Amino acid sequence: MHISNERYFDDRQRHDLALRMIRHEARTCTIRMCTGLTDDRIRRLYQTYATNMPAMPLRRHRGKSPRQIAFFTRNPRIQFEASLLASMFTAFGLLEPDLRETPNPLCYGALFCDAYETHLQLSGSSGMSFEHAWFLLHLLMRNTGLGTLRCRQCGGHFLHDRTTVVKRACPGCKLKTIRRRPRRKLAERARRSRDALGLPIPPATVPAARLEA
Ligand SMILES: [Zn+2]
């Protein structure tokens, strides 16, 4: 059977992107949308990956895709991460009108992987799953649910939930405040636990100089 070079490279690109998305635990429907591969081929790729990479176990996500807009503002860490990811989408041109109106699914999927992987490296966190990132991109593309605000304190831009009247502060400033007082908070929590259990103050809290005297 003769297979043209063009067809071979096209097929190879689809498989490479599908494997890349499988590594990020993307859902079958998302992989199908970007690669055009059938569910059956994607399932077989999953099996091949699982057999050849036993050291990297994968979870296959089933059920409904993420739909909760409130997820992106549920705490300062996630809100900060979502804001960072949104700026990454802009930097990679994923929100450009030209690209949005005539997207080549294969190129768009690869560009999305580039942006998501860069985000993981820069944030050093995996709090935002691939599917949540994909959902975030589509919310921003449709300009629904989420908006951008500028913080008066630090001048940074951050995402906020337009579907709720609850106003959350800038996540960057909030995280800075949280980081400044972790010891005080922990000490207070320990004191409350001791009081609740009626325990005496541990000897370690008495300064060493006083013990020697
Ligand atoms: Zn701020």
mmCIF file of C-alpha atoms and ligand atoms in Angstrom:
data_model
loop_
_atom_site.group_PDB
_atom_site.id
_atom_site.type_symbol
_atom_site.label_atom_id
_atom_site.label_comp_id
_atom_site.label_asym_id
_atom_site.label_seq_id
_atom_site.Cartn_x
_atom_site.Cartn_y
_atom_site.Cartn_z
ATOM 1 C CA MET A 1 0.000 0.000 0.000
ATOM 2 C CA HIS A 2 1.369 3.395 -0.958
ATOM 3 C CA ILE A 3 1.168 6.112 1.662
ATOM 4 C CA SER A 4 2.206 9.588 0.553
ATOM 5 C CA ASN A 5 4.744 11.523 2.606
ATOM 6 C CA GLU A 6 2.189 14.234 3.303
ATOM 7 C CA ARG A 7 -0.335 11.754 4.650
ATOM 8 C CA TYR A 8 2.342 10.057 6.746
ATOM 9 C CA PHE A 9 3.486 13.330 8.366
ATOM 10 C CA ASP A 10 -0.101 14.442 8.944
ATOM 11 C CA ASP A 11 -0.889 11.142 10.668
ATOM 12 C CA ARG A 12 2.343 11.327 12.676
ATOM 13 C CA GLN A 13 1.484 14.860 13.872
ATOM 14 C CA ARG A 14 -1.953 13.703 15.034
ATOM 15 C CA HIS A 15 -0.457 10.809 16.983
ATOM 16 C CA ASP A 16 2.286 12.959 18.533
ATOM 17 C CA LEU A 17 -0.237 15.534 19.721
ATOM 18 C CA ALA A 18 -2.560 12.814 21.043
ATOM 19 C CA LEU A 19 0.307 11.286 23.075
ATOM 20 C CA ARG A 20 1.297 14.691 24.385
ATOM 21 C CA MET A 21 -2.282 15.292 25.538
ATOM 22 C CA ILE A 22 -2.545 11.794 27.029
ATOM 23 C CA ARG A 23 0.508 12.595 29.189
ATOM 24 C CA HIS A 24 -1.465 15.566 30.562
ATOM 25 C CA GLU A 25 -4.458 13.298 31.267
ATOM 26 C CA ALA A 26 -6.669 15.067 28.734
ATOM 27 C CA ARG A 27 -10.138 13.661 28.103
ATOM 28 C CA THR A 28 -10.866 11.626 24.987
ATOM 29 C CA CYS A 29 -13.290 14.269 23.669
ATOM 30 C CA THR A 30 -10.626 17.010 23.926
ATOM 31 C CA ILE A 31 -8.036 14.826 22.155
ATOM 32 C CA ARG A 32 -10.571 13.965 19.436
ATOM 33 C CA MET A 33 -11.429 17.662 18.940
ATOM 34 C CA CYS A 34 -7.760 18.613 18.393
ATOM 35 C CA THR A 35 -6.433 15.585 16.515
ATOM 36 C CA GLY A 36 -9.459 14.300 14.604
ATOM 37 C CA LEU A 37 -8.561 10.745 15.691
ATOM 38 C CA THR A 38 -11.414 8.358 16.445
ATOM 39 C CA ASP A 39 -12.269 7.372 20.027
ATOM 40 C CA ASP A 40 -11.080 3.844 19.270
ATOM 41 C CA ARG A 41 -7.616 4.992 18.108
ATOM 42 C CA ILE A 42 -7.288 7.274 21.133
ATOM 43 C CA ARG A 43 -8.239 4.372 23.430
ATOM 44 C CA ARG A 44 -5.589 2.164 21.812
ATOM 45 C CA LEU A 45 -3.002 4.940 22.194
ATOM 46 C CA TYR A 46 -3.892 5.156 25.899
ATOM 47 C CA GLN A 47 -3.360 1.409 26.240
ATOM 48 C CA THR A 48 -0.037 1.523 24.373
ATOM 49 C CA TYR A 49 1.152 4.407 26.538
ATOM 50 C CA ALA A 50 0.104 2.646 29.751
ATOM 51 C CA THR A 51 1.886 -0.578 28.667
ATOM 52 C CA ASN A 52 5.118 1.148 27.615
ATOM 53 C CA MET A 53 5.295 3.688 30.434
ATOM 54 C CA PRO A 54 4.312 1.725 33.582
ATOM 55 C CA ALA A 55 6.380 4.115 35.740
ATOM 56 C CA MET A 56 4.061 6.979 34.796
ATOM 57 C CA PRO A 57 0.546 5.844 35.726
ATOM 58 C CA LEU A 58 -2.264 7.813 34.102
ATOM 59 C CA ARG A 59 -5.761 8.558 35.289
ATOM 60 C CA ARG A 60 -8.432 8.518 32.617
ATOM 61 C CA HIS A 61 -10.981 11.194 33.358
ATOM 62 C CA ARG A 62 -14.552 10.199 32.778
ATOM 63 C CA GLY A 63 -17.845 12.009 33.256
ATOM 64 C CA LYS A 64 -18.495 15.645 32.572
ATOM 65 C CA SER A 65 -15.778 18.137 31.673
ATOM 66 C CA PRO A 66 -15.142 21.036 34.096
ATOM 67 C CA ARG A 67 -17.946 23.621 33.954
ATOM 68 C CA GLN A 68 -17.732 25.615 37.177
ATOM 69 C CA ILE A 69 -16.578 29.178 36.594
ATOM 70 C CA ALA A 70 -16.280 29.630 40.382
ATOM 71 C CA PHE A 71 -13.431 27.063 40.383
ATOM 72 C CA PHE A 72 -11.028 29.732 39.083
ATOM 73 C CA THR A 73 -11.618 32.112 41.993
ATOM 74 C CA ARG A 74 -12.235 29.639 44.815
ATOM 75 C CA ASN A 75 -9.007 30.589 46.627
ATOM 76 C CA PRO A 76 -6.153 33.083 46.066
ATOM 77 C CA ARG A 77 -3.727 30.363 44.875
ATOM 78 C CA ILE A 78 -6.048 29.091 42.109
ATOM 79 C CA GLN A 79 -7.106 32.640 41.175
ATOM 80 C CA PHE A 80 -3.436 33.645 40.882
ATOM 81 C CA GLU A 81 -2.667 30.552 38.793
ATOM 82 C CA ALA A 82 -5.668 31.145 36.504
ATOM 83 C CA SER A 83 -4.577 34.773 36.005
ATOM 84 C CA LEU A 84 -1.037 33.630 35.187
ATOM 85 C CA LEU A 85 -2.350 31.054 32.730
ATOM 86 C CA ALA A 86 -4.605 33.656 31.058
ATOM 87 C CA SER A 87 -1.568 35.884 30.458
ATOM 88 C CA MET A 88 0.246 32.844 29.021
ATOM 89 C CA PHE A 89 -2.633 32.290 26.541
ATOM 90 C CA THR A 90 -2.294 35.925 25.471
ATOM 91 C CA ALA A 91 1.511 35.649 25.144
ATOM 92 C CA PHE A 92 1.161 32.533 22.937
ATOM 93 C CA GLY A 93 -1.443 34.270 20.744
ATOM 94 C CA LEU A 94 -4.227 31.821 21.623
ATOM 95 C CA LEU A 95 -6.702 34.672 22.157
ATOM 96 C CA GLU A 96 -5.878 36.487 18.904
ATOM 97 C CA PRO A 97 -9.097 37.021 16.856
ATOM 98 C CA ASP A 98 -7.509 35.612 13.644
ATOM 99 C CA LEU A 99 -6.482 32.395 15.325
ATOM 100 C CA ARG A 100 -9.802 32.091 17.140
ATOM 101 C CA GLU A 101 -11.928 32.489 14.016
ATOM 102 C CA THR A 102 -10.090 30.099 11.691
ATOM 103 C CA PRO A 103 -8.388 27.672 14.031
ATOM 104 C CA ASN A 104 -6.524 24.699 12.626
ATOM 105 C CA PRO A 105 -7.380 22.237 15.424
ATOM 106 C CA LEU A 106 -4.024 20.459 15.211
ATOM 107 C CA CYS A 107 -1.941 23.685 15.387
ATOM 108 C CA TYR A 108 -4.242 25.134 18.003
ATOM 109 C CA GLY A 109 -3.942 22.020 20.178
ATOM 110 C CA ALA A 110 -0.122 22.039 19.897
ATOM 111 C CA LEU A 111 0.017 25.764 20.729
ATOM 112 C CA PHE A 112 -2.252 25.169 23.712
ATOM 113 C CA CYS A 113 0.112 22.406 24.941
ATOM 114 C CA ASP A 114 3.071 24.826 24.540
ATOM 115 C CA ALA A 115 1.279 27.454 26.669
ATOM 116 C CA TYR A 116 0.119 24.940 29.304
ATOM 117 C CA GLU A 117 3.563 23.306 29.631
ATOM 118 C CA THR A 118 5.276 26.719 29.933
ATOM 119 C CA HIS A 119 2.753 27.632 32.611
ATOM 120 C CA LEU A 120 3.546 24.447 34.570
ATOM 121 C CA GLN A 121 7.258 25.197 34.426
ATOM 122 C CA LEU A 122 6.888 28.836 35.485
ATOM 123 C CA SER A 123 4.318 28.327 38.235
ATOM 124 C CA GLY A 124 5.942 25.127 39.536
ATOM 125 C CA SER A 125 2.460 23.924 40.359
ATOM 126 C CA SER A 126 0.001 21.406 38.962
ATOM 127 C CA GLY A 127 -3.046 22.862 40.712
ATOM 128 C CA MET A 128 -4.656 23.544 37.359
ATOM 129 C CA SER A 129 -5.434 20.391 35.403
ATOM 130 C CA PHE A 130 -5.178 20.293 31.604
ATOM 131 C CA GLU A 131 -8.976 20.130 31.325
ATOM 132 C CA HIS A 132 -9.474 23.121 33.627
ATOM 133 C CA ALA A 133 -6.927 25.051 31.559
ATOM 134 C CA TRP A 134 -8.817 24.068 28.377
ATOM 135 C CA PHE A 135 -12.107 25.223 29.953
ATOM 136 C CA LEU A 136 -10.471 28.506 31.010
ATOM 137 C CA LEU A 137 -9.256 29.143 27.457
ATOM 138 C CA HIS A 138 -12.775 28.666 26.086
ATOM 139 C CA LEU A 139 -14.312 30.966 28.700
ATOM 140 C CA LEU A 140 -11.803 33.663 27.745
ATOM 141 C CA MET A 141 -12.388 33.082 24.021
ATOM 142 C CA ARG A 142 -16.142 33.501 24.458
ATOM 143 C CA ASN A 143 -15.589 36.387 26.886
ATOM 144 C CA THR A 144 -18.122 34.920 29.306
ATOM 145 C CA GLY A 145 -18.050 34.508 33.051
ATOM 146 C CA LEU A 146 -14.597 35.860 33.747
ATOM 147 C CA GLY A 147 -13.308 39.404 33.495
ATOM 148 C CA THR A 148 -10.025 41.167 34.196
ATOM 149 C CA LEU A 149 -9.390 43.721 36.926
ATOM 150 C CA ARG A 150 -6.335 45.838 37.682
ATOM 151 C CA CYS A 151 -5.112 45.889 41.264
ATOM 152 C CA ARG A 152 -4.726 49.428 42.639
ATOM 153 C CA GLN A 153 -2.069 48.287 45.061
ATOM 154 C CA CYS A 154 0.396 46.321 42.887
ATOM 155 C CA GLY A 155 -0.807 47.331 39.400
ATOM 156 C CA GLY A 156 -1.123 43.664 38.335
ATOM 157 C CA HIS A 157 -4.078 42.297 36.360
ATOM 158 C CA PHE A 158 -6.102 39.404 37.694
ATOM 159 C CA LEU A 159 -9.174 37.397 36.746
ATOM 160 C CA HIS A 160 -12.438 37.832 38.595
ATOM 161 C CA ASP A 161 -15.768 36.027 38.447
ATOM 162 C CA ARG A 162 -18.371 38.254 36.765
ATOM 163 C CA THR A 163 -21.209 35.878 37.668
ATOM 164 C CA THR A 164 -21.062 36.693 41.379
ATOM 165 C CA VAL A 165 -21.339 39.906 43.387
ATOM 166 C CA VAL A 166 -18.675 38.620 45.808
ATOM 167 C CA LYS A 167 -15.591 40.768 45.263
ATOM 168 C CA ARG A 168 -12.286 39.056 45.866
ATOM 169 C CA ALA A 169 -9.071 40.967 46.438
ATOM 170 C CA CYS A 170 -6.061 40.753 44.128
ATOM 171 C CA PRO A 171 -4.700 37.183 44.553
ATOM 172 C CA GLY A 172 -1.072 38.334 44.195
ATOM 173 C CA CYS A 173 -1.381 40.808 47.101
ATOM 174 C CA LYS A 174 -3.407 38.306 49.116
ATOM 175 C CA LEU A 175 -0.742 35.599 48.735
ATOM 176 C CA LYS A 176 1.982 38.037 49.783
ATOM 177 C CA THR A 177 0.033 38.800 52.991
ATOM 178 C CA ILE A 178 -0.534 35.100 53.701
ATOM 179 C CA ARG A 179 3.200 34.357 53.246
ATOM 180 C CA ARG A 180 4.176 37.132 55.661
ATOM 181 C CA ARG A 181 2.291 35.665 58.593
ATOM 182 C CA PRO A 182 2.463 31.839 58.435
ATOM 183 C CA ARG A 183 4.480 31.438 61.687
ATOM 184 C CA ARG A 184 2.069 33.593 63.693
ATOM 185 C CA LYS A 185 -0.889 31.671 62.307
ATOM 186 C CA LEU A 186 0.689 28.283 63.047
ATOM 187 C CA ALA A 187 1.637 29.338 66.587
ATOM 188 C CA GLU A 188 -1.904 30.586 67.179
ATOM 189 C CA ARG A 189 -3.380 27.314 65.880
ATOM 190 C CA ALA A 190 -1.037 25.284 68.142
ATOM 191 C CA ARG A 191 -1.983 27.436 71.152
ATOM 192 C CA ARG A 192 -5.712 26.907 70.482
ATOM 193 C CA SER A 193 -5.216 23.117 70.190
ATOM 194 C CA ARG A 194 -3.294 23.041 73.478
ATOM 195 C CA ASP A 195 -5.984 25.124 75.218
ATOM 196 C CA ALA A 196 -8.722 22.854 73.881
ATOM 197 C CA LEU A 197 -6.949 19.748 75.199
ATOM 198 C CA GLY A 198 -5.910 21.441 78.474
ATOM 199 C CA LEU A 199 -2.201 20.733 77.827
ATOM 200 C CA PRO A 200 0.592 22.754 79.493
ATOM 201 C CA ILE A 201 2.962 24.945 77.466
ATOM 202 C CA PRO A 202 5.716 22.644 76.058
ATOM 203 C CA PRO A 203 9.202 23.169 77.579
ATOM 204 C CA ALA A 204 10.683 23.832 74.120
ATOM 205 C CA THR A 205 9.006 27.243 74.086
ATOM 206 C CA VAL A 206 11.029 28.328 77.178
ATOM 207 C CA PRO A 207 14.199 30.142 75.971
ATOM 208 C CA ALA A 208 17.426 28.112 76.352
ATOM 209 C CA ALA A 209 19.182 30.998 78.222
ATOM 210 C CA ARG A 210 16.576 30.888 80.990
ATOM 211 C CA LEU A 211 16.938 27.108 81.399
ATOM 212 C CA GLU A 212 20.697 27.467 81.879
ATOM 213 C CA ALA A 213 20.276 30.195 84.499
HETATM 214 ZN ZN ZN B 1 -2.256 43.344 43.828
#
